[in-house]
């Protein structure tokens, strides 16, 4: 079960004391349903780097997999340190790396260098067993001729058969 944009970071939610789309009790109920009666559905969540310093520990105890996303291209310089913070969130958490092709704040595509940074870090973390996969957000950019997308396609062709 994948929960996208589950955690709140807005000022309105902060004032109301809300951290997430569901209460802890509601999430516990969903987890019980996902794991009950012989089911083994994992709970996945989108986890933006801006969430790393928020007190979300009680929620994260109920999550199985976090996908770490860097929302703003300027924050990619901190990818390594942000991933280390993600590792410290809980030893039970499985991890994947989310890679954007586009910076939605600046409304510009990422450069090839920025894609390479994400992809190469992800491949190294896969080799080290630190993550289980790399997720690419492609819903609106995949076939627009962006250089970052074309570079990534070629990169996947080149590294796709590597045994991990």
Coordinates of C-alpha atoms in Angstrom, one line a residue:
X1 CA 0.0 0.0 0.0
X2 CA 1.6 3.3 -1.1
X3 CA 0.8 6.5 0.8
X4 CA 1.8 9.5 -1.3
X5 CA 2.0 12.9 0.4
X6 CA 1.0 11.3 3.7
X7 CA 2.9 13.6 6.0
X8 CA 2.1 17.3 6.3
X9 CA 4.6 20.1 6.3
X10 CA 2.3 23.1 5.9
X11 CA 1.8 25.8 8.5
X12 CA -2.0 25.3 8.6
X13 CA -1.5 21.7 9.6
X14 CA 1.2 22.6 12.1
X15 CA -1.2 25.1 13.8
X16 CA -3.9 22.4 13.9
X17 CA -1.4 19.9 15.4
X18 CA -1.7 17.5 12.4
X19 CA 1.3 15.5 11.3
X20 CA -0.2 13.2 8.7
X21 CA -3.3 12.4 6.6
X22 CA -4.3 9.8 9.2
X23 CA -4.1 9.6 13.0
X24 CA -1.9 7.0 14.6
X25 CA -4.9 5.0 15.5
X26 CA -6.2 5.0 11.9
X27 CA -2.8 4.0 10.6
X28 CA -2.6 1.2 13.1
X29 CA -6.0 -0.1 11.9
X30 CA -4.8 0.0 8.2
X31 CA -1.6 -1.8 9.2
X32 CA -3.5 -4.5 11.0
X33 CA -5.8 -5.0 7.9
X34 CA -2.7 -5.1 5.6
X35 CA -0.9 -7.6 7.7
X36 CA -3.9 -9.7 9.0
X37 CA -5.4 -13.0 7.8
X38 CA -2.3 -14.2 6.0
X39 CA -1.8 -10.9 4.1
X40 CA 1.7 -9.4 3.8
X41 CA 1.1 -6.0 2.3
X42 CA 3.8 -3.6 3.1
X43 CA 3.0 0.1 3.9
X44 CA 5.1 2.4 1.8
X45 CA 5.3 6.2 2.2
X46 CA 6.6 9.1 0.2
X47 CA 9.2 10.8 2.4
X48 CA 10.5 14.2 1.4
X49 CA 13.9 15.4 2.8
X50 CA 12.1 18.3 4.4
X51 CA 10.5 15.8 6.8
X52 CA 13.8 14.5 8.1
X53 CA 13.9 16.7 11.2
X54 CA 10.2 16.4 12.2
X55 CA 9.1 14.2 15.1
X56 CA 7.5 11.4 13.1
X57 CA 8.9 8.4 15.0
X58 CA 5.6 7.0 16.2
X59 CA 4.3 7.0 12.6
X60 CA 7.5 5.6 11.2
X61 CA 7.2 2.6 13.6
X62 CA 4.1 1.6 11.6
X63 CA 5.6 2.1 8.1
X64 CA 7.6 -0.6 6.3
X65 CA 9.2 1.3 3.4
X66 CA 10.1 4.9 2.9
X67 CA 10.9 6.4 -0.5
X68 CA 13.3 9.3 0.0
X69 CA 12.6 12.3 -2.4
X70 CA 14.5 15.5 -2.8
X71 CA 11.9 18.1 -3.7
X72 CA 14.2 20.9 -4.6
X73 CA 17.3 20.6 -6.9
X74 CA 19.4 22.8 -4.7
X75 CA 19.0 20.2 -1.9
X76 CA 20.6 17.5 -4.0
X77 CA 24.0 18.6 -2.7
X78 CA 22.8 17.1 0.6
X79 CA 21.6 13.8 -0.8
X80 CA 24.3 11.8 0.9
X81 CA 23.8 13.4 4.4
X82 CA 20.0 13.3 4.0
X83 CA 20.2 9.6 3.2
X84 CA 22.3 9.0 6.3
X85 CA 19.5 10.8 8.3
X86 CA 17.0 8.5 6.7
X87 CA 19.0 5.5 7.8
X88 CA 18.7 6.7 11.3
X89 CA 14.9 6.9 11.3
X90 CA 14.6 3.2 12.2
X91 CA 16.4 0.0 11.5
X92 CA 13.1 -1.7 10.5
X93 CA 12.5 0.7 7.6
X94 CA 13.2 -0.6 4.2
X95 CA 14.3 2.2 1.8
X96 CA 14.1 3.2 -1.8
X97 CA 15.4 6.3 -3.5
X98 CA 12.9 8.6 -5.4
X99 CA 14.3 10.5 -8.3
X100 CA 12.6 13.5 -10.0
X101 CA 13.3 14.6 -13.5
X102 CA 11.8 18.0 -12.8
X103 CA 12.1 20.6 -10.1
X104 CA 8.4 21.6 -9.5
X105 CA 9.4 24.6 -7.4
X106 CA 11.5 26.2 -10.1
X107 CA 9.4 24.7 -12.9
X108 CA 12.5 23.5 -14.7
X109 CA 13.9 20.1 -15.7
X110 CA 16.8 18.7 -13.8
X111 CA 20.2 18.8 -15.5
X112 CA 22.0 15.6 -16.6
X113 CA 24.5 16.2 -13.8
X114 CA 21.7 16.3 -11.3
X115 CA 20.2 13.1 -12.6
X116 CA 23.6 11.4 -12.7
X117 CA 24.1 12.4 -9.0
X118 CA 20.8 10.8 -8.0
X119 CA 21.2 7.7 -10.2
X120 CA 24.8 7.0 -9.3
X121 CA 24.1 7.4 -5.6
X122 CA 21.2 5.1 -5.9
X123 CA 23.2 2.5 -7.7
X124 CA 25.9 2.6 -5.1
X125 CA 23.3 2.2 -2.3
X126 CA 21.8 -0.7 -4.2
X127 CA 25.2 -2.4 -4.4
X128 CA 25.7 -1.8 -0.7
X129 CA 22.2 -3.2 0.2
X130 CA 21.2 0.1 1.7
X131 CA 18.1 0.5 -0.6
X132 CA 15.9 -1.9 -2.4
X133 CA 15.2 0.1 -5.5
X134 CA 15.1 3.4 -7.3
X135 CA 11.8 5.0 -8.2
X136 CA 11.5 7.6 -11.0
X137 CA 8.6 10.0 -11.1
X138 CA 7.7 10.0 -14.8
X139 CA 4.0 10.8 -14.9
X140 CA 4.2 14.1 -16.7
X141 CA 7.8 14.3 -18.0
X142 CA 8.6 11.0 -19.5
X143 CA 7.9 11.7 -23.2
X144 CA 8.6 15.4 -23.5
X145 CA 12.1 15.1 -24.8
X146 CA 13.8 16.2 -21.6
X147 CA 17.6 15.6 -21.6
X148 CA 17.5 14.3 -18.1
X149 CA 14.9 11.6 -19.1
X150 CA 16.9 10.6 -22.2
X151 CA 20.1 10.4 -20.1
X152 CA 18.4 8.2 -17.5
X153 CA 17.0 5.9 -20.2
X154 CA 20.5 5.4 -21.5
X155 CA 21.9 5.0 -18.0
X156 CA 19.3 2.3 -17.2
X157 CA 20.2 0.4 -20.4
X158 CA 23.9 0.6 -19.4
X159 CA 23.5 -0.5 -15.8
X160 CA 20.3 -2.5 -15.9
X161 CA 21.9 -5.9 -16.1
X162 CA 24.3 -5.4 -13.2
X163 CA 24.0 -8.2 -10.7
X164 CA 23.4 -6.8 -7.2

